[in-house]
mmCIF file of C-alpha atoms in Angstrom:
data_model
loop_
_atom_site.group_PDB
_atom_site.id
_atom_site.type_symbol
_atom_site.label_atom_id
_atom_site.label_comp_id
_atom_site.label_asym_id
_atom_site.label_seq_id
_atom_site.Cartn_x
_atom_site.Cartn_y
_atom_site.Cartn_z
ATOM 1 C CA MET A 1 -2.200 -176.013 -65.108
ATOM 2 C CA ASP A 2 -5.670 -175.411 -65.257
ATOM 3 C CA PHE A 3 -7.883 -177.410 -66.321
ATOM 4 C CA GLU A 4 -12.091 -175.818 -67.774
ATOM 5 C CA PRO A 5 -15.252 -177.157 -66.617
ATOM 6 C CA SER A 6 -16.435 -180.017 -68.566
ATOM 7 C CA ASP A 7 -19.855 -181.292 -69.616
ATOM 8 C CA GLU A 8 -17.888 -184.477 -69.747
ATOM 9 C CA PRO A 9 -16.994 -186.477 -66.443
ATOM 10 C CA VAL A 10 -13.287 -186.698 -65.419
ATOM 11 C CA ALA A 11 -12.104 -189.469 -63.377
ATOM 12 C CA LEU A 12 -8.762 -189.344 -61.374
ATOM 13 C CA LYS A 13 -7.043 -192.508 -61.091
ATOM 14 C CA ILE A 14 -4.774 -192.338 -57.528
ATOM 15 C CA LEU A 15 -3.069 -195.552 -55.959
ATOM 16 C CA ILE A 16 -2.271 -195.557 -52.918
ATOM 17 C CA ALA A 17 0.354 -198.124 -51.844
ATOM 18 C CA GLY A 18 3.439 -199.310 -49.755
ATOM 19 C CA GLY A 19 4.857 -202.093 -47.257
ATOM 20 C CA PHE A 20 2.333 -204.138 -45.177
ATOM 21 C CA GLY A 21 0.969 -202.527 -42.244
ATOM 22 C CA VAL A 22 2.595 -199.015 -44.001
ATOM 23 C CA GLY A 23 -0.989 -197.253 -43.105
ATOM 24 C CA LYS A 24 -3.204 -197.350 -46.208
ATOM 25 C CA THR A 25 -5.853 -198.359 -45.522
ATOM 26 C CA THR A 26 -5.968 -195.752 -42.921
ATOM 27 C CA LEU A 27 -5.291 -193.114 -45.058
ATOM 28 C CA VAL A 28 -8.140 -193.725 -47.725
ATOM 29 C CA GLY A 29 -10.455 -194.108 -44.836
ATOM 30 C CA ALA A 30 -9.297 -190.948 -43.524
ATOM 31 C CA ILE A 31 -9.919 -189.037 -46.870
ATOM 32 C CA SER A 32 -12.680 -190.245 -48.179
ATOM 33 C CA GLU A 33 -16.421 -189.038 -48.865
ATOM 34 C CA ILE A 34 -18.264 -192.398 -48.213
ATOM 35 C CA ARG A 35 -17.251 -195.547 -46.664
ATOM 36 C CA PRO A 36 -13.870 -196.636 -47.862
ATOM 37 C CA LEU A 37 -14.184 -200.760 -49.310
ATOM 38 C CA ARG A 38 -12.101 -202.569 -47.855
ATOM 39 C CA THR A 39 -11.183 -206.360 -48.358
ATOM 40 C CA GLU A 40 -10.008 -206.398 -44.288
ATOM 41 C CA GLU A 41 -9.862 -209.819 -43.285
ATOM 42 C CA VAL A 42 -7.888 -211.262 -39.828
ATOM 43 C CA LEU A 43 -4.342 -212.520 -39.554
ATOM 44 C CA SER A 44 -4.534 -215.726 -39.288
ATOM 45 C CA ASP A 45 -1.542 -218.864 -38.329
ATOM 46 C CA ARG A 46 -1.173 -219.460 -41.593
ATOM 47 C CA GLY A 47 0.483 -215.624 -42.389
ATOM 48 C CA ILE A 48 3.284 -216.932 -39.511
ATOM 49 C CA GLY A 49 6.137 -217.044 -41.106
ATOM 50 C CA ILE A 50 5.360 -215.024 -44.661
ATOM 51 C CA ASP A 51 4.076 -212.188 -43.293
ATOM 52 C CA ASP A 52 6.654 -210.333 -41.425
ATOM 53 C CA THR A 53 4.642 -208.112 -38.270
ATOM 54 C CA ASP A 54 7.854 -207.150 -36.758
ATOM 55 C CA GLY A 55 7.533 -203.493 -36.401
ATOM 56 C CA VAL A 56 3.595 -203.881 -36.787
ATOM 57 C CA GLU A 57 3.310 -206.474 -33.991
ATOM 58 C CA GLY A 58 -0.449 -204.534 -32.653
ATOM 59 C CA LYS A 59 -1.616 -205.588 -36.301
ATOM 60 C CA THR A 60 -4.456 -208.138 -35.840
ATOM 61 C CA THR A 61 -5.633 -207.672 -40.188
ATOM 62 C CA THR A 62 -4.406 -207.267 -43.173
ATOM 63 C CA THR A 63 -5.666 -205.781 -47.010
ATOM 64 C CA VAL A 64 -6.431 -208.980 -49.361
ATOM 65 C CA ALA A 65 -7.000 -207.364 -52.512
ATOM 66 C CA MET A 66 -7.954 -203.974 -52.129
ATOM 67 C CA ASP A 67 -9.006 -200.329 -50.579
ATOM 68 C CA PHE A 68 -11.974 -198.189 -52.488
ATOM 69 C CA GLY A 69 -12.451 -194.200 -51.516
ATOM 70 C CA ARG A 70 -13.736 -191.807 -54.000
ATOM 71 C CA ILE A 71 -13.479 -187.628 -53.566
ATOM 72 C CA THR A 72 -15.592 -185.561 -55.460
ATOM 73 C CA ILE A 73 -13.334 -182.250 -56.323
ATOM 74 C CA ARG A 74 -16.384 -180.751 -58.629
ATOM 75 C CA GLU A 75 -19.502 -181.838 -60.093
ATOM 76 C CA GLY A 76 -17.087 -183.579 -63.226
ATOM 77 C CA LEU A 77 -14.414 -184.717 -61.310
ATOM 78 C CA VAL A 78 -13.755 -187.031 -58.910
ATOM 79 C CA VAL A 79 -10.710 -188.949 -57.330
ATOM 80 C CA TYR A 80 -11.059 -191.944 -56.742
ATOM 81 C CA LEU A 81 -8.423 -194.050 -54.533
ATOM 82 C CA PHE A 82 -7.528 -197.516 -54.621
ATOM 83 C CA GLY A 83 -5.183 -198.530 -52.159
ATOM 84 C CA THR A 84 -2.694 -201.693 -52.546
ATOM 85 C CA PRO A 85 -2.414 -204.842 -50.535
ATOM 86 C CA GLY A 86 1.086 -204.873 -49.179
ATOM 87 C CA GLN A 87 1.942 -208.173 -48.386
ATOM 88 C CA GLU A 88 4.325 -210.275 -51.504
ATOM 89 C CA ARG A 89 1.155 -212.820 -51.720
ATOM 90 C CA PHE A 90 -1.210 -210.400 -53.108
ATOM 91 C CA TRP A 91 1.096 -208.452 -55.392
ATOM 92 C CA PHE A 92 -0.696 -210.359 -58.390
ATOM 93 C CA MET A 93 -3.551 -207.469 -58.488
ATOM 94 C CA TRP A 94 -1.474 -205.235 -58.443
ATOM 95 C CA ASP A 95 -1.741 -204.295 -62.232
ATOM 96 C CA GLU A 96 -4.961 -204.203 -62.523
ATOM 97 C CA LEU A 97 -5.756 -201.668 -60.228
ATOM 98 C CA SER A 98 -2.804 -199.766 -61.358
ATOM 99 C CA TYR A 99 -4.001 -199.736 -64.655
ATOM 100 C CA GLY A 100 -5.064 -195.980 -65.778
ATOM 101 C CA ALA A 101 -3.835 -194.575 -63.280
ATOM 102 C CA LEU A 102 -2.524 -190.574 -63.328
ATOM 103 C CA GLY A 103 0.285 -191.584 -60.432
ATOM 104 C CA ALA A 104 0.610 -193.049 -56.837
ATOM 105 C CA VAL A 105 1.394 -192.986 -53.744
ATOM 106 C CA VAL A 106 4.261 -195.098 -51.906
ATOM 107 C CA LEU A 107 3.463 -194.857 -47.965
ATOM 108 C CA ALA A 108 6.792 -195.004 -45.824
ATOM 109 C CA ASP A 109 7.550 -196.677 -42.479
ATOM 110 C CA THR A 110 11.267 -195.375 -40.594
ATOM 111 C CA ARG A 111 10.907 -198.731 -38.784
ATOM 112 C CA ARG A 112 10.811 -200.603 -41.854
ATOM 113 C CA LEU A 113 11.982 -198.648 -44.841
ATOM 114 C CA THR A 114 13.153 -201.406 -46.147
ATOM 115 C CA ASP A 115 9.063 -202.009 -47.130
ATOM 116 C CA CYS A 116 8.156 -200.471 -49.714
ATOM 117 C CA PHE A 117 11.155 -200.586 -52.127
ATOM 118 C CA PRO A 118 8.653 -202.718 -53.657
ATOM 119 C CA SER A 119 6.608 -200.649 -54.777
ATOM 120 C CA ILE A 120 9.002 -198.653 -55.887
ATOM 121 C CA ASP A 121 10.644 -200.577 -57.800
ATOM 122 C CA TYR A 122 6.837 -201.185 -59.417
ATOM 123 C CA PHE A 123 6.110 -197.690 -60.786
ATOM 124 C CA GLU A 124 10.483 -196.715 -61.483
ATOM 125 C CA GLN A 125 9.843 -199.727 -63.586
ATOM 126 C CA ARG A 126 6.293 -198.815 -65.742
ATOM 127 C CA GLY A 127 7.514 -195.061 -65.408
ATOM 128 C CA THR A 128 3.802 -194.379 -62.742
ATOM 129 C CA PRO A 129 4.658 -191.259 -61.311
ATOM 130 C CA PHE A 130 4.939 -191.670 -57.330
ATOM 131 C CA ILE A 131 6.106 -189.790 -54.574
ATOM 132 C CA VAL A 132 6.639 -190.697 -51.726
ATOM 133 C CA ALA A 133 4.777 -189.813 -48.119
ATOM 134 C CA VAL A 134 6.031 -191.635 -44.830
ATOM 135 C CA ASN A 135 3.691 -191.971 -42.396
ATOM 136 C CA CYS A 136 5.463 -190.848 -39.364
ATOM 137 C CA PHE A 137 4.061 -193.058 -36.598
ATOM 138 C CA ASP A 138 4.170 -192.145 -33.119
ATOM 139 C CA ASP A 139 6.847 -194.488 -31.530
ATOM 140 C CA ALA A 140 8.493 -194.075 -35.303
ATOM 141 C CA ASP A 141 12.002 -192.089 -35.637
ATOM 142 C CA ARG A 142 11.745 -188.515 -37.038
ATOM 143 C CA TYR A 143 14.312 -188.321 -40.266
ATOM 144 C CA ASP A 144 14.086 -184.986 -42.265
ATOM 145 C CA ALA A 145 12.572 -186.066 -45.859
ATOM 146 C CA GLU A 146 16.458 -185.788 -47.529
ATOM 147 C CA ASP A 147 17.348 -188.233 -45.364
ATOM 148 C CA VAL A 148 14.681 -190.931 -46.376
ATOM 149 C CA ARG A 149 15.332 -189.560 -49.836
ATOM 150 C CA SER A 150 19.290 -190.924 -49.654
ATOM 151 C CA ALA A 151 18.003 -194.008 -47.884
ATOM 152 C CA LEU A 152 15.490 -194.929 -50.917
ATOM 153 C CA ASP A 153 18.112 -193.816 -53.791
ATOM 154 C CA LEU A 154 15.057 -191.549 -54.786
ATOM 155 C CA ASP A 155 15.742 -189.316 -57.985
ATOM 156 C CA PRO A 156 15.865 -185.641 -56.855
ATOM 157 C CA ASP A 157 12.736 -185.105 -58.929
ATOM 158 C CA VAL A 158 10.474 -187.460 -56.877
ATOM 159 C CA PRO A 159 8.259 -185.291 -54.121
ATOM 160 C CA VAL A 160 9.030 -186.853 -50.665
ATOM 161 C CA LEU A 161 6.710 -185.521 -47.597
ATOM 162 C CA MET A 162 6.014 -186.786 -43.281
ATOM 163 C CA CYS A 163 2.909 -186.823 -42.830
ATOM 164 C CA ASP A 164 0.208 -187.612 -40.417
ATOM 165 C CA VAL A 165 -2.118 -190.741 -42.335
ATOM 166 C CA ARG A 166 -4.683 -190.596 -39.899
ATOM 167 C CA ARG A 167 -5.125 -187.113 -40.304
ATOM 168 C CA ARG A 168 -7.747 -184.983 -43.103
ATOM 169 C CA ALA A 169 -5.882 -182.507 -43.954
ATOM 170 C CA SER A 170 -2.765 -184.313 -43.448
ATOM 171 C CA ALA A 171 -3.381 -187.287 -46.331
ATOM 172 C CA LYS A 172 -5.631 -184.590 -49.018
ATOM 173 C CA ASN A 173 -1.686 -182.622 -48.458
ATOM 174 C CA VAL A 174 -0.357 -186.452 -49.842
ATOM 175 C CA LEU A 175 -2.739 -186.267 -52.548
ATOM 176 C CA ILE A 176 -2.190 -182.557 -53.694
ATOM 177 C CA THR A 177 1.973 -183.470 -53.996
ATOM 178 C CA LEU A 178 1.072 -186.439 -55.959
ATOM 179 C CA VAL A 179 -1.566 -184.984 -58.398
ATOM 180 C CA GLU A 180 0.458 -181.593 -58.803
ATOM 181 C CA HIS A 181 3.393 -183.901 -59.098
ATOM 182 C CA SER A 182 1.786 -186.249 -61.353
ATOM 183 C CA LEU A 183 0.787 -183.379 -63.906
ATOM 184 C CA LYS A 184 4.647 -182.224 -64.473
ATOM 185 C CA VAL A 185 5.446 -185.501 -65.447
ATOM 186 C CA LEU A 186 2.598 -185.834 -68.046
ATOM 187 C CA THR A 187 3.575 -182.720 -68.985
ATOM 188 C CA ALA A 188 7.244 -182.795 -69.404
ATOM 189 C CA SER A 189 6.754 -186.150 -71.399
ATOM 190 C CA GLN A 190 4.658 -184.101 -74.103
ATOM 191 C CA SER A 191 6.757 -181.280 -74.551
#
């Protein structure tokens, strides 16, 4: 599908979702052309017994509302990135953040794979196109995409790819994969 330049500005909205500590803030920061807006707060003892830090013991902050970044593709075409909070107590924000989104990236961490199920369920229930991007942490076991697809019980048409969200090129590939998938899904639904 080709897009012709238009006098009307076009803004695409993409969500970055996933469990606590999976790399959502890092992805937005790696690819945004502006300094991202972050709503990070220091983890406190109030979260003890609520926030599951198994596997991410070194994490000291958490997103309490959203992360926001921007990418200008060309004049008149901008992508806005919205990173969702990963903890259940902040999920009330998701409906507002997801309104009008082209699609979503569900980040997964193989050390805590079940943490991405709520994100997958959310987007499946709403019919929002999504992909799964496995953030390959240095100390995590490596699995191929089909093993992850099977473990998450994903439909065969949902793209699954490996990434390192610290690297701009990797984050870019994730977003390109999502946009291509979303356009394919939206085109098919209009046929």
